[in-house]
Short mmCIF file of C-alpha atoms in Angstrom, two decimals:
data_model
loop_
_atom_site.label_atom_id
_atom_site.label_comp_id
_atom_site.label_asym_id
_atom_site.label_seq_id
_atom_site.Cartn_x
_atom_site.Cartn_y
_atom_site.Cartn_z
CA MET A 94 38.04 -26.55 7.50
CA LYS A 95 38.92 -24.69 4.60
CA ILE A 96 35.88 -26.75 2.56
CA LEU A 97 33.70 -26.12 5.45
CA LEU A 98 34.39 -22.44 5.39
CA ALA A 99 34.01 -22.30 1.86
CA SER A 100 30.72 -23.69 1.76
CA ALA A 101 29.32 -21.12 4.44
CA LEU A 102 30.70 -18.05 2.42
CA LEU A 103 29.26 -19.42 -0.56
CA LEU A 104 25.50 -20.11 1.23
CA PHE A 105 26.05 -16.57 2.70
CA SER A 106 27.04 -14.97 -0.60
CA ALA A 107 24.29 -16.32 -2.36
CA TRP A 108 21.53 -15.58 0.65
CA ALA A 109 23.02 -11.79 0.69
CA TRP A 110 22.65 -11.66 -3.02
CA ALA A 111 18.90 -12.80 -3.10
CA GLN A 112 18.32 -10.24 -0.48
CA ASP A 113 19.63 -7.35 -1.85
CA ASP A 114 17.66 -8.71 -5.04
CA LEU A 115 14.26 -9.63 -4.21
CA GLY A 116 14.20 -6.03 -1.84
CA PRO A 117 11.43 -4.10 -1.41
CA GLN A 118 9.51 -3.03 -5.00
CA GLY A 119 7.65 -0.24 -4.16
CA PRO A 120 6.60 2.19 -1.56
CA VAL A 121 8.12 1.33 1.32
CA VAL A 122 7.77 3.27 5.17
CA LYS A 123 10.40 2.27 7.39
CA MET A 124 11.30 3.63 11.22
CA ALA A 125 14.29 3.98 12.56
CA SER A 126 15.30 2.91 15.62
CA ALA A 127 13.42 4.71 18.23
CA PRO A 128 15.72 6.27 20.85
CA VAL A 129 15.52 4.51 24.78
CA VAL A 130 13.39 7.25 26.56
CA THR A 131 13.89 7.21 30.57
CA ALA A 132 10.45 8.50 31.96
CA VAL A 133 10.31 8.67 35.69
CA GLN A 134 7.07 7.29 37.55
CA GLY A 135 3.82 9.99 36.86
CA LYS A 136 5.86 12.17 34.58
CA PRO A 137 4.85 12.62 30.89
CA ALA A 138 7.91 12.22 28.51
CA THR A 139 7.80 12.30 24.27
CA VAL A 140 8.97 9.71 22.63
CA PRO A 141 10.70 10.87 19.47
CA LEU A 142 9.56 8.04 16.35
CA SER A 143 11.86 8.59 12.88
CA PHE A 144 10.35 7.61 9.64
CA ARG A 145 11.79 7.34 6.13
CA VAL A 146 9.44 7.36 2.92
CA SER A 147 11.51 5.46 0.42
CA SER A 148 12.29 8.35 -2.81
CA GLY A 149 10.09 8.27 -5.46
CA TYR A 150 6.86 8.16 -2.90
CA HIS A 151 4.75 9.97 -1.28
CA ILE A 152 2.33 9.15 1.41
CA ASN A 153 -0.46 11.37 2.96
CA SER A 154 -0.13 13.34 5.74
CA ASN A 155 -1.87 13.17 9.20
CA HIS A 156 -4.14 16.14 7.69
CA PRO A 157 -4.43 15.46 4.00
CA LYS A 158 -6.76 17.54 1.80
CA SER A 159 -9.35 15.55 0.82
CA GLU A 160 -12.11 13.62 2.80
CA PHE A 161 -11.30 9.90 0.30
CA LEU A 162 -7.40 10.50 1.56
CA ILE A 163 -5.97 7.92 3.78
CA PRO A 164 -4.08 9.77 6.47
CA THR A 165 -1.28 9.06 8.22
CA VAL A 166 -2.24 7.50 11.20
CA LEU A 167 0.37 6.19 14.41
CA LYS A 168 -2.00 3.48 16.50
CA ILE A 169 -0.28 2.65 19.97
CA GLU A 170 -1.94 -0.21 21.71
CA ALA A 171 -3.00 0.66 25.08
CA THR A 172 -0.98 -0.63 27.72
CA THR A 173 -1.55 -1.82 31.67
CA ASP A 174 1.72 0.04 32.71
CA ILE A 175 2.43 3.30 30.25
CA VAL A 176 -0.61 6.31 29.85
CA ILE A 177 -0.37 6.83 25.99
CA GLY A 178 -1.16 10.68 25.11
CA LYS A 179 -1.33 12.61 22.57
CA THR A 180 0.70 11.92 19.41
CA THR A 181 1.73 15.05 17.36
CA TYR A 182 2.14 14.63 13.70
CA PRO A 183 4.57 16.96 11.32
CA GLU A 184 2.58 19.03 8.90
CA GLY A 185 3.18 17.84 5.60
CA GLN A 186 4.61 19.46 2.11
CA ASP A 187 2.03 21.44 0.14
CA LEU A 188 2.58 19.50 -3.21
CA SER A 189 2.04 18.94 -6.78
CA PHE A 190 2.33 15.77 -8.86
CA ALA A 191 2.41 15.14 -12.62
CA PHE A 192 -0.41 13.47 -12.38
CA ALA A 193 -2.11 16.43 -10.90
CA PRO A 194 -0.23 19.50 -11.50
CA ASP A 195 -2.63 22.40 -10.53
CA GLU A 196 -3.50 20.35 -7.61
CA LYS A 197 -1.84 19.95 -4.24
CA LEU A 198 -1.34 17.36 -2.10
CA ASN A 199 -0.80 17.61 1.56
CA VAL A 200 1.61 15.00 1.84
CA TYR A 201 5.02 13.60 3.71
CA THR A 202 8.38 12.62 1.79
CA GLY A 203 11.77 11.25 2.81
CA ASP A 204 11.82 11.92 6.43
CA PHE A 205 9.08 12.45 9.06
CA ASN A 206 8.85 12.25 13.00
CA VAL A 207 5.92 11.76 14.85
CA ASP A 208 6.28 12.65 19.31
CA VAL A 209 4.29 10.19 20.94
CA LEU A 210 3.84 11.78 24.91
CA VAL A 211 3.80 8.66 27.03
CA ARG A 212 3.50 8.72 31.07
CA PRO A 213 3.90 5.74 33.25
CA LEU A 214 2.05 5.18 36.52
CA LEU A 215 3.30 6.03 39.37
CA SER A 216 2.50 2.82 40.65
CA VAL A 217 4.45 0.42 37.49
CA GLN A 218 7.89 -1.08 38.54
CA PRO A 219 10.91 0.97 37.55
CA GLY A 220 12.26 -0.92 34.53
CA LYS A 221 12.35 -1.21 30.60
CA TYR A 222 9.17 -1.63 28.96
CA VAL A 223 8.26 -2.43 25.35
CA VAL A 224 5.44 0.02 23.64
CA ARG A 225 4.12 -1.37 20.10
CA GLY A 226 1.69 0.08 17.66
CA THR A 227 1.49 0.38 13.67
CA LEU A 228 1.85 2.91 11.49
CA LYS A 229 -1.24 3.01 9.05
CA TYR A 230 -0.16 4.74 5.62
CA GLN A 231 -1.58 5.28 2.13
CA ALA A 232 1.49 5.80 -0.45
CA CYS A 233 1.63 6.95 -4.56
CA ASP A 234 3.78 7.74 -6.93
CA ASN A 235 3.71 10.14 -9.66
CA SER A 236 1.69 7.92 -11.79
CA ALA A 237 -0.24 4.86 -9.00
CA CYS A 238 -0.92 4.28 -5.60
CA TYR A 239 -0.61 1.27 -3.47
CA PRO A 240 -2.75 -0.38 -1.15
CA PRO A 241 -2.66 0.97 2.65
CA LYS A 242 -0.10 -0.35 4.51
CA GLN A 243 0.20 -1.33 7.99
CA LEU A 244 4.00 -0.75 9.47
CA PRO A 245 4.73 -2.05 12.92
CA VAL A 246 5.97 0.39 15.42
CA SER A 247 7.73 -0.45 18.49
CA PHE A 248 9.81 1.49 21.33
CA ASP A 249 11.29 1.32 24.28
CA VAL A 250 10.48 2.63 27.48
CA LYS A 251 12.58 2.99 30.20
CA ILE A 252 10.77 3.99 33.68
CA ALA A 253 12.85 5.23 36.22
CA LYS A 254 11.58 5.41 40.38
CA ALA A 255 10.01 8.77 41.04
CA PRO A 256 12.39 10.95 43.51
CA PRO A 257 11.23 10.79 46.86
CA ALA A 258 8.71 13.35 47.51
CA PRO A 259 10.29 16.24 49.65
CA ARG A 260 9.83 16.18 53.21
CA LYS A 261 8.56 18.81 55.25
CA ASN A 262 10.39 19.71 57.60
CA PRO A 263 8.35 18.90 61.38
CA ALA A 264 7.47 21.19 63.40
CA GLN A 265 10.22 22.62 65.96
CA SER A 266 10.06 21.09 69.35
CA PRO A 267 10.43 24.02 71.48
CA HIS A 268 12.90 21.96 73.81
CA ALA A 269 14.90 20.79 70.73
CA HIS A 270 18.04 21.81 70.48
CA MET B 261 29.50 -40.46 11.58
CA LYS B 262 32.19 -38.47 9.92
CA ARG B 263 31.03 -36.47 6.81
CA ASN B 264 32.84 -35.77 3.86
CA PRO B 265 33.78 -31.71 3.75
CA LEU B 266 33.42 -32.15 -0.13
CA ILE B 267 29.76 -33.34 -0.15
CA LEU B 268 29.04 -30.53 2.28
CA PHE B 269 30.72 -28.20 -0.16
CA PHE B 270 29.04 -29.78 -3.08
CA ILE B 271 25.54 -29.53 -1.48
CA ALA B 272 26.18 -25.52 -0.42
CA ALA B 273 26.98 -25.52 -4.44
CA ILE B 274 23.80 -26.53 -5.20
CA VAL B 275 21.35 -25.27 -2.93
CA ALA B 276 23.16 -21.33 -3.65
CA ALA B 277 22.72 -22.47 -7.49
CA MET B 278 18.93 -23.27 -6.31
CA LEU B 279 18.73 -19.69 -4.68
CA PHE B 280 20.24 -18.11 -7.95
CA ALA B 281 17.72 -19.64 -10.26
CA GLY B 282 14.51 -19.19 -7.79
CA VAL B 283 15.30 -15.16 -7.84
CA ARG B 284 16.40 -14.91 -11.27
CA MET B 285 12.81 -16.42 -11.97
CA ALA B 286 11.26 -14.19 -9.69
CA ARG B 287 12.84 -11.12 -11.11
CA LYS B 288 11.77 -11.86 -14.71
CA ASN B 289 7.93 -12.91 -13.53
CA ARG B 290 8.23 -9.49 -11.86
CA ALA B 291 9.61 -7.92 -14.63
CA ASN B 292 6.89 -9.03 -16.83
CA GLY B 293 4.14 -7.99 -14.63
CA PRO B 294 1.47 -10.14 -13.78
CA THR B 295 -0.52 -10.57 -16.35
CA ASN B 296 2.01 -11.32 -19.02
CA GLY B 297 1.39 -14.03 -21.34
CA GLN B 298 -1.15 -15.85 -18.80
CA LEU B 299 -4.17 -13.35 -19.59
CA MET B 300 -3.66 -11.88 -22.76
CA GLY B 301 -5.04 -13.03 -25.79
CA ASN B 302 -7.48 -15.07 -23.66
CA LEU B 303 -11.16 -14.63 -22.11
CA ALA B 304 -10.79 -12.09 -19.42
CA PRO B 305 -11.84 -14.33 -16.12
CA ASP B 306 -15.34 -13.81 -15.51
CA PHE B 307 -16.83 -12.13 -12.10
CA GLU B 308 -20.08 -11.76 -10.40
CA LEU B 309 -19.61 -8.44 -8.26
CA GLN B 310 -22.02 -6.15 -6.50
CA GLY B 311 -22.93 -2.75 -8.05
CA LEU B 312 -23.57 0.30 -5.95
CA ASP B 313 -27.09 -0.20 -6.64
CA GLY B 314 -27.39 -3.69 -4.36
CA LYS B 315 -27.84 -5.12 -8.16
CA SER B 316 -25.13 -8.16 -8.90
CA MET B 317 -23.28 -7.69 -12.36
CA LYS B 318 -21.28 -10.71 -14.32
CA LEU B 319 -17.98 -8.88 -16.67
CA SER B 320 -19.99 -12.03 -19.03
CA ASP B 321 -23.07 -9.90 -19.34
CA PHE B 322 -21.20 -7.01 -21.29
CA ARG B 323 -20.16 -9.63 -24.19
CA GLY B 324 -20.70 -8.29 -27.47
CA LYS B 325 -19.05 -4.91 -26.08
CA ALA B 326 -15.67 -3.28 -25.72
CA VAL B 327 -15.15 -3.36 -22.60
CA LEU B 328 -12.63 -1.12 -20.38
CA LEU B 329 -12.48 -2.44 -16.84
CA ASN B 330 -11.22 0.16 -14.63
CA PHE B 331 -9.88 -0.98 -11.51
CA TRP B 332 -9.74 2.32 -9.18
CA ALA B 333 -10.08 3.20 -5.30
CA THR B 334 -11.74 6.40 -3.55
CA TYR B 335 -7.71 6.82 -2.38
CA CYS B 336 -6.29 7.12 -5.87
CA GLU B 337 -5.24 10.52 -6.68
CA PRO B 338 -4.54 9.34 -10.37
CA CYS B 339 -7.71 7.38 -10.85
CA LYS B 340 -9.19 10.58 -10.26
CA ILE B 341 -7.12 11.88 -13.37
CA GLU B 342 -8.76 9.21 -15.36
CA ILE B 343 -12.66 9.56 -13.94
CA PRO B 344 -13.53 12.42 -16.23
CA TRP B 345 -11.95 10.71 -19.00
CA PHE B 346 -13.87 7.48 -18.62
CA VAL B 347 -16.97 9.36 -18.40
CA GLU B 348 -16.58 11.92 -21.78
CA LEU B 349 -15.29 8.37 -23.43
CA GLN B 350 -18.00 6.51 -22.18
CA LYS B 351 -20.41 9.07 -23.61
CA GLU B 352 -18.32 9.22 -27.05
CA TYR B 353 -17.86 5.33 -28.01
CA GLY B 354 -20.75 3.82 -25.76
CA PRO B 355 -23.10 4.18 -29.41
CA GLN B 356 -20.89 2.13 -30.97
CA GLY B 357 -20.61 -0.73 -28.61
CA PHE B 358 -18.40 0.31 -25.70
CA GLN B 359 -18.74 -0.12 -21.80
CA ILE B 360 -16.64 1.08 -19.00
CA VAL B 361 -16.76 -0.80 -15.73
CA GLY B 362 -15.56 0.07 -12.51
CA VAL B 363 -14.36 -1.87 -9.88
CA ALA B 364 -13.39 0.11 -6.58
CA MET B 365 -11.06 -1.71 -4.73
CA ASP B 366 -10.88 0.32 -1.62
CA ASP B 367 -12.29 -0.51 1.90
CA ALA B 368 -14.37 2.70 2.17
CA SER B 369 -17.88 2.60 2.64
CA THR B 370 -20.47 1.73 -0.24
CA GLU B 371 -21.57 4.92 0.50
CA ASP B 372 -18.50 6.97 0.50
CA ILE B 373 -18.17 5.20 -3.17
CA ALA B 374 -21.24 5.77 -4.37
CA LYS B 375 -20.52 10.14 -3.11
CA PHE B 376 -17.46 9.97 -5.19
CA ALA B 377 -19.01 8.51 -7.86
CA LYS B 378 -21.69 11.13 -7.67
CA GLU B 379 -19.56 13.57 -7.38
CA MET B 380 -17.25 12.49 -10.64
CA GLY B 381 -20.23 12.32 -12.47
CA VAL B 382 -19.43 8.62 -13.36
CA ASN B 383 -22.09 7.56 -15.98
CA TYR B 384 -20.82 3.79 -15.94
CA PRO B 385 -21.34 0.87 -13.23
CA ILE B 386 -18.95 0.72 -10.14
CA LEU B 387 -18.71 -2.32 -9.16
CA LEU B 388 -17.71 -3.09 -5.42
CA GLY B 389 -13.96 -5.34 -5.68
CA LYS B 390 -12.79 -8.43 -3.97
CA GLU B 391 -10.01 -9.37 -3.26
CA SER B 392 -10.33 -12.21 -5.29
CA VAL B 393 -11.24 -10.60 -8.64
CA GLY B 394 -8.22 -8.87 -8.10
CA GLN B 395 -6.37 -12.12 -7.95
CA SER B 396 -8.04 -13.35 -10.91
CA TYR B 397 -6.36 -10.07 -13.10
CA GLY B 398 -2.61 -10.95 -11.48
CA GLY B 399 -2.87 -8.99 -8.34
CA VAL B 400 -3.91 -5.65 -7.89
CA SER B 401 -0.78 -4.01 -6.13
CA VAL B 402 -0.99 -0.86 -7.86
CA LEU B 403 -3.97 1.54 -8.79
CA PRO B 404 -4.98 2.44 -11.92
CA ILE B 405 -4.86 -0.28 -13.63
CA SER B 406 -7.22 -0.60 -16.67
CA PHE B 407 -8.02 -3.87 -19.29
CA PHE B 408 -9.26 -3.90 -22.80
CA LEU B 409 -10.99 -6.41 -23.78
CA ASP B 410 -12.75 -6.84 -27.26
CA ARG B 411 -16.07 -7.89 -28.12
CA ASP B 412 -15.38 -11.47 -27.20
CA GLY B 413 -14.27 -10.75 -24.07
CA LYS B 414 -10.75 -11.43 -24.92
CA LEU B 415 -8.04 -9.59 -23.08
CA ILE B 416 -6.31 -7.55 -25.92
CA ALA B 417 -4.41 -4.66 -23.77
CA ARG B 418 -3.73 -3.42 -19.92
CA GLU B 419 -2.48 -0.48 -18.41
CA PHE B 420 -0.93 0.25 -15.01
CA GLY B 421 -1.35 3.56 -13.50
CA LEU B 422 -1.83 6.61 -15.11
CA GLN B 423 -1.70 6.68 -18.92
CA SER B 424 -2.36 9.43 -21.54
CA ARG B 425 -5.97 9.84 -22.44
CA SER B 426 -4.95 9.04 -26.14
CA VAL B 427 -3.75 5.96 -24.68
CA PHE B 428 -7.41 5.15 -23.92
CA VAL B 429 -8.91 6.03 -27.06
CA ASP B 430 -6.43 3.60 -28.99
CA HIS B 431 -7.44 0.55 -26.97
CA ILE B 432 -10.32 1.24 -27.38
CA LYS B 433 -10.75 1.71 -30.84
CA LYS B 434 -8.61 -1.51 -30.93
CA ALA B 435 -11.14 -3.35 -28.38
CA LEU B 436 -13.91 -2.39 -30.96
CA SER B 437 -12.78 -3.21 -34.21
CA GLN B 438 -11.98 -7.05 -32.52
CA GLY B 439 -14.42 -9.72 -32.06
CA GLN B 440 -18.23 -10.35 -33.02
CA ALA B 441 -20.32 -7.59 -32.08
CA VAL B 442 -23.64 -9.58 -30.83
CA GLN B 443 -26.31 -8.28 -28.98
CA ALA B 444 -25.32 -7.52 -24.97
CA GLN B 445 -27.74 -8.99 -22.68
CA LYS B 446 -27.89 -5.49 -20.98
#
């Protein structure tokens, strides 16, 4: 039994070391696990998505200053149960970089949030629904740029039943007491 | 069938050792860059790509000239810093048999690339890059990348990312001094 445990430990250690050593190289944008947002049938709700650009890199904001730069864009796949509304991007930071100290680029660095408006259809069944999409971004560091990438994005929306519409009191019967 | 735990441990040790060796090898290759020891000193991989004017061009068409092969993209801001230097260097060293060849490695339309090149006053051929060409040079995972070819078409240097102008000048002078000058076909 001890030998079996030692074998498992050895393999796990080697695997963990390999994971660490062959870790991500170059720019990486990661998404934090999104909170499960509860949305009521027929009512809009905002889903806040958090992203992190790895240290030493920047990505263009949603409104870069040049037409040739590739903006960061979140594209959400259409669903049959939930209407995807407006995506709100943060303002980028105007920063200069070593390769062009006199020029300012509008970029995201570190943590940034993107809000997605969702509205479940009135007819949709209450429950948890998965919404998927991709974040397209293009990153650079102080001396080089990297080809555009697409980060898979997904989040859960918990759809709750709409409260029953308030009943209008029926007209009082003249005979009611 | 009863398995001997010692054999299992032995197998686990072998698998762990293989994992260790594989990762070490991958790390070594990564540190050396994609082309180290594979392309340098050898003939640059030839290719044929379409230019902005629609005409195809081969790298080997420039045999006899020292060539700076520059992989770039319209979205690459550091590339924008280099291009004005390249325009000057083409003017300065072109008469001595130097030729810059730009390979645009982006998804932008030909019109956008042409517009960008016009705005930058590019005075050397711009070719529309293909993934396969990038792969033949070790992969274009970062931009800009510049390769320097001597007059015989041999790769003598490469630079990843933005470098100082003087680095380019040094490589160009070296490229011009090596190999045999012949009348280029184009």
